[in-house]
Short mmCIF file of N, CA and C in Angstrom, two decimals:
data_model
loop_
_atom_site.label_atom_id
_atom_site.label_comp_id
_atom_site.label_asym_id
_atom_site.label_seq_id
_atom_site.Cartn_x
_atom_site.Cartn_y
_atom_site.Cartn_z
N VAL A 1 -144.00 -69.33 -103.35
CA VAL A 1 -145.35 -69.28 -102.41
C VAL A 1 -145.57 -67.62 -102.38
N THR A 2 -146.83 -67.40 -102.55
CA THR A 2 -147.16 -65.90 -102.24
C THR A 2 -148.19 -65.76 -101.32
N LEU A 3 -148.00 -64.91 -100.34
CA LEU A 3 -148.90 -64.64 -99.30
C LEU A 3 -149.33 -63.13 -99.38
N GLY A 4 -150.55 -62.93 -98.90
CA GLY A 4 -151.24 -61.61 -98.86
C GLY A 4 -151.52 -61.54 -97.41
N PHE A 5 -151.31 -60.18 -97.00
CA PHE A 5 -151.65 -59.92 -95.72
C PHE A 5 -152.70 -58.96 -95.59
N ASP A 6 -153.77 -59.05 -94.55
CA ASP A 6 -154.76 -58.17 -94.23
C ASP A 6 -153.95 -57.13 -93.35
N GLY A 7 -154.75 -56.07 -93.38
CA GLY A 7 -154.13 -55.17 -92.35
C GLY A 7 -153.90 -55.52 -91.00
N GLY A 8 -152.84 -55.22 -90.32
CA GLY A 8 -152.55 -55.74 -88.91
C GLY A 8 -152.31 -56.99 -88.73
N SER A 9 -152.12 -57.94 -89.99
CA SER A 9 -151.72 -59.36 -89.85
C SER A 9 -150.22 -59.40 -89.47
N THR A 10 -149.75 -60.60 -88.77
CA THR A 10 -148.46 -60.78 -88.32
C THR A 10 -148.27 -62.01 -88.83
N LEU A 11 -147.04 -62.18 -89.42
CA LEU A 11 -146.51 -63.61 -89.71
C LEU A 11 -145.07 -63.82 -88.86
N VAL A 12 -145.22 -65.09 -88.37
CA VAL A 12 -143.95 -65.61 -87.50
C VAL A 12 -143.74 -66.75 -88.18
N VAL A 13 -142.50 -66.98 -88.51
CA VAL A 13 -141.67 -68.06 -89.10
C VAL A 13 -140.53 -68.32 -88.10
N TYR A 14 -140.45 -69.70 -87.76
CA TYR A 14 -139.51 -70.06 -87.08
C TYR A 14 -139.03 -71.30 -87.18
N SER A 15 -137.90 -71.74 -86.59
CA SER A 15 -137.16 -72.96 -86.66
C SER A 15 -137.60 -73.85 -85.51
N ASP A 16 -137.55 -75.20 -85.82
CA ASP A 16 -138.06 -76.18 -84.43
C ASP A 16 -137.15 -75.88 -83.27
N GLY A 17 -135.95 -75.23 -83.34
CA GLY A 17 -135.13 -74.89 -82.27
C GLY A 17 -135.98 -73.95 -81.27
N LEU A 18 -136.84 -73.10 -81.63
CA LEU A 18 -137.73 -72.38 -80.79
C LEU A 18 -138.64 -73.32 -79.83
N THR A 19 -139.61 -74.00 -80.61
CA THR A 19 -140.48 -74.86 -80.16
C THR A 19 -140.06 -75.90 -79.27
N GLU A 20 -138.90 -76.42 -79.46
CA GLU A 20 -138.20 -77.65 -79.01
C GLU A 20 -137.10 -77.19 -77.83
N THR A 21 -136.97 -75.83 -77.41
CA THR A 21 -136.62 -75.52 -76.23
C THR A 21 -137.11 -76.12 -75.19
N GLU A 22 -136.17 -76.81 -74.19
CA GLU A 22 -136.81 -77.48 -73.09
C GLU A 22 -136.51 -76.59 -71.88
N ASP A 23 -137.49 -76.82 -70.87
CA ASP A 23 -137.29 -76.31 -69.29
C ASP A 23 -136.49 -77.46 -68.59
N GLY A 24 -136.43 -77.18 -67.28
CA GLY A 24 -135.59 -78.01 -66.47
C GLY A 24 -136.34 -79.43 -66.39
N ALA A 25 -137.44 -79.53 -66.64
CA ALA A 25 -138.14 -80.98 -66.50
C ALA A 25 -138.26 -81.62 -67.83
N GLY A 26 -137.65 -81.11 -68.94
CA GLY A 26 -137.97 -81.72 -70.16
C GLY A 26 -139.08 -81.30 -71.06
N GLY A 27 -139.97 -80.39 -70.59
CA GLY A 27 -140.90 -80.08 -71.19
C GLY A 27 -140.78 -79.04 -72.38
N GLU A 28 -141.32 -79.08 -73.27
CA GLU A 28 -140.90 -78.25 -74.57
C GLU A 28 -141.57 -76.86 -74.35
N PHE A 29 -140.93 -76.01 -75.21
CA PHE A 29 -141.71 -74.43 -75.06
C PHE A 29 -142.91 -74.65 -75.91
N GLY A 30 -142.85 -75.43 -77.18
CA GLY A 30 -144.07 -75.72 -77.86
C GLY A 30 -144.80 -74.51 -78.73
N THR A 31 -145.43 -75.19 -79.63
CA THR A 31 -146.46 -74.17 -80.54
C THR A 31 -147.55 -73.51 -79.67
N PRO A 32 -148.21 -74.14 -78.76
CA PRO A 32 -149.27 -73.54 -78.15
C PRO A 32 -148.87 -72.17 -77.35
N ARG A 33 -147.57 -72.40 -76.72
CA ARG A 33 -147.03 -71.29 -75.96
C ARG A 33 -146.50 -70.31 -76.99
N LEU A 34 -145.94 -70.54 -77.97
CA LEU A 34 -145.72 -69.41 -78.95
C LEU A 34 -146.89 -68.63 -79.47
N ALA A 35 -147.96 -69.52 -79.70
CA ALA A 35 -149.35 -68.90 -80.28
C ALA A 35 -149.88 -68.05 -79.30
N ALA A 36 -149.70 -68.39 -78.04
CA ALA A 36 -150.41 -67.69 -76.91
C ALA A 36 -149.73 -66.52 -76.70
N PHE A 37 -148.30 -66.51 -76.94
CA PHE A 37 -147.55 -65.27 -76.71
C PHE A 37 -147.83 -64.13 -77.77
N VAL A 38 -147.92 -64.84 -78.91
CA VAL A 38 -148.23 -63.92 -80.15
C VAL A 38 -149.63 -63.24 -79.99
N GLU A 39 -150.50 -64.02 -79.44
CA GLU A 39 -151.86 -63.53 -79.34
C GLU A 39 -152.19 -62.55 -78.12
N ARG A 40 -151.12 -62.51 -77.19
CA ARG A 40 -151.32 -61.67 -76.05
C ARG A 40 -150.67 -60.33 -76.55
N HIS A 41 -149.99 -60.28 -77.61
CA HIS A 41 -149.27 -58.93 -77.93
C HIS A 41 -149.80 -58.68 -79.44
N PRO A 42 -150.99 -58.29 -79.45
CA PRO A 42 -151.65 -58.20 -80.96
C PRO A 42 -151.01 -56.75 -81.80
N SER A 43 -150.80 -55.80 -80.67
CA SER A 43 -150.15 -54.67 -81.28
C SER A 43 -148.82 -54.34 -81.37
N ALA A 44 -148.04 -55.48 -81.05
CA ALA A 44 -146.52 -55.11 -80.89
C ALA A 44 -145.98 -55.10 -82.27
N THR A 45 -144.94 -54.25 -82.39
CA THR A 45 -144.30 -54.12 -83.65
C THR A 45 -143.53 -55.47 -83.78
N PRO A 46 -143.05 -55.73 -84.96
CA PRO A 46 -142.38 -56.81 -85.30
C PRO A 46 -141.15 -56.95 -84.36
N GLU A 47 -140.30 -55.93 -84.19
CA GLU A 47 -139.07 -55.87 -83.33
C GLU A 47 -139.48 -56.13 -81.87
N ALA A 48 -140.56 -55.67 -81.37
CA ALA A 48 -140.93 -55.79 -79.93
C ALA A 48 -141.26 -57.31 -79.59
N LEU A 49 -142.17 -57.72 -80.79
CA LEU A 49 -142.74 -59.24 -80.63
C LEU A 49 -141.45 -60.15 -80.78
N LEU A 50 -140.49 -59.75 -81.62
CA LEU A 50 -139.16 -60.78 -81.78
C LEU A 50 -138.39 -60.70 -80.26
N ALA A 51 -138.21 -59.54 -79.79
CA ALA A 51 -137.50 -59.43 -78.59
C ALA A 51 -138.16 -59.96 -77.25
N GLY A 52 -139.57 -59.89 -77.33
CA GLY A 52 -140.32 -60.29 -76.17
C GLY A 52 -140.52 -61.92 -76.22
N LEU A 53 -140.42 -62.48 -77.67
CA LEU A 53 -140.63 -63.81 -77.71
C LEU A 53 -139.15 -64.63 -77.34
N LEU A 54 -138.07 -63.99 -77.81
CA LEU A 54 -136.93 -64.59 -77.40
C LEU A 54 -136.39 -64.38 -76.06
N GLU A 55 -136.93 -63.42 -75.29
CA GLU A 55 -137.02 -63.29 -73.95
C GLU A 55 -137.71 -64.33 -73.23
N GLU A 56 -138.87 -64.60 -73.73
CA GLU A 56 -139.91 -65.60 -73.06
C GLU A 56 -139.26 -67.00 -73.12
N ARG A 57 -138.41 -67.04 -74.30
CA ARG A 57 -137.92 -68.34 -74.56
C ARG A 57 -136.76 -68.66 -73.67
N ARG A 58 -135.72 -67.65 -73.59
CA ARG A 58 -134.80 -67.59 -72.59
C ARG A 58 -135.20 -67.55 -71.08
N CYS A 59 -136.25 -67.09 -70.65
CA CYS A 59 -136.90 -67.47 -69.32
C CYS A 59 -137.46 -68.88 -69.14
N PHE A 60 -137.73 -69.47 -70.04
CA PHE A 60 -138.32 -70.80 -69.98
C PHE A 60 -137.25 -71.84 -70.00
N ALA A 61 -136.11 -71.66 -70.78
CA ALA A 61 -135.15 -72.64 -71.03
C ALA A 61 -134.36 -72.90 -69.75
N SER A 62 -133.71 -73.81 -69.71
CA SER A 62 -132.75 -74.31 -68.62
C SER A 62 -131.66 -74.96 -69.37
N GLY A 63 -130.55 -74.50 -68.93
CA GLY A 63 -129.12 -75.15 -69.57
C GLY A 63 -128.80 -74.61 -70.82
N VAL A 64 -128.07 -75.62 -71.41
CA VAL A 64 -127.53 -75.18 -72.83
C VAL A 64 -128.68 -75.31 -73.82
N GLN A 65 -128.58 -74.47 -74.98
CA GLN A 65 -129.40 -74.55 -76.16
C GLN A 65 -128.77 -75.49 -76.79
N ARG A 66 -129.56 -76.67 -77.42
CA ARG A 66 -129.16 -77.83 -78.03
C ARG A 66 -129.26 -77.58 -79.58
N ASP A 67 -130.09 -76.47 -80.00
CA ASP A 67 -130.56 -76.39 -81.46
C ASP A 67 -130.43 -74.83 -81.76
N ASP A 68 -130.30 -74.71 -83.09
CA ASP A 68 -130.46 -73.04 -83.35
C ASP A 68 -131.84 -72.62 -83.14
N VAL A 69 -131.80 -71.36 -83.07
CA VAL A 69 -133.23 -70.77 -82.94
C VAL A 69 -133.29 -69.75 -83.82
N THR A 70 -134.22 -69.83 -84.83
CA THR A 70 -134.33 -68.79 -85.92
C THR A 70 -135.81 -68.40 -85.87
N VAL A 71 -135.86 -66.96 -86.00
CA VAL A 71 -137.35 -66.45 -85.87
C VAL A 71 -137.38 -65.28 -86.75
N LEU A 72 -138.31 -65.19 -87.76
CA LEU A 72 -138.58 -63.96 -88.37
C LEU A 72 -140.16 -63.53 -88.00
N VAL A 73 -140.18 -62.19 -87.79
CA VAL A 73 -141.49 -61.89 -87.55
C VAL A 73 -141.56 -60.54 -88.66
N ALA A 74 -142.96 -60.63 -89.16
CA ALA A 74 -143.28 -59.53 -90.14
C ALA A 74 -144.67 -59.17 -89.91
N SER A 75 -144.95 -57.89 -90.05
CA SER A 75 -146.24 -57.48 -89.89
C SER A 75 -146.81 -56.70 -91.39
N GLY A 76 -148.01 -57.05 -91.57
CA GLY A 76 -148.46 -56.45 -93.01
C GLY A 76 -149.59 -55.26 -92.65
N HIS A 77 -149.62 -54.52 -94.06
CA HIS A 77 -150.47 -53.52 -94.22
C HIS A 77 -151.57 -54.18 -95.43
N SER A 78 -152.46 -53.49 -95.66
CA SER A 78 -153.31 -54.12 -96.76
C SER A 78 -152.63 -53.66 -97.92
N TRP A 79 -152.24 -54.76 -98.71
CA TRP A 79 -151.68 -54.62 -100.04
C TRP A 79 -152.11 -55.65 -101.01
N ARG A 80 -151.79 -55.41 -102.14
CA ARG A 80 -152.01 -56.42 -103.13
C ARG A 80 -150.70 -56.49 -104.07
N PRO A 81 -150.48 -57.78 -104.36
CA PRO A 81 -149.11 -57.97 -105.44
C PRO A 81 -149.36 -57.25 -106.60
N ARG A 82 -148.35 -56.62 -107.11
CA ARG A 82 -148.53 -56.09 -108.64
C ARG A 82 -148.92 -57.20 -109.62
N GLU A 83 -149.51 -56.86 -110.66
CA GLU A 83 -150.00 -57.69 -111.56
C GLU A 83 -149.22 -57.74 -112.79
#
């Protein structure tokens, strides 16, 4: 798979352990909450976005994490693949 980034684009790749993290009532962290978090931090560095996202998940979660949580955050500058 080849992806091209426009300047300022951010890519977030995650496992279902992130979005399926549950709160005390059994509600899931969910994709909408993840997307809203990323949208609220448009100028964050990948490191800051990752740290903030994991903290947001930690504050949301209750009890034991039942699944692994894997997250990759990358930001792009305008570039074109070599031919």
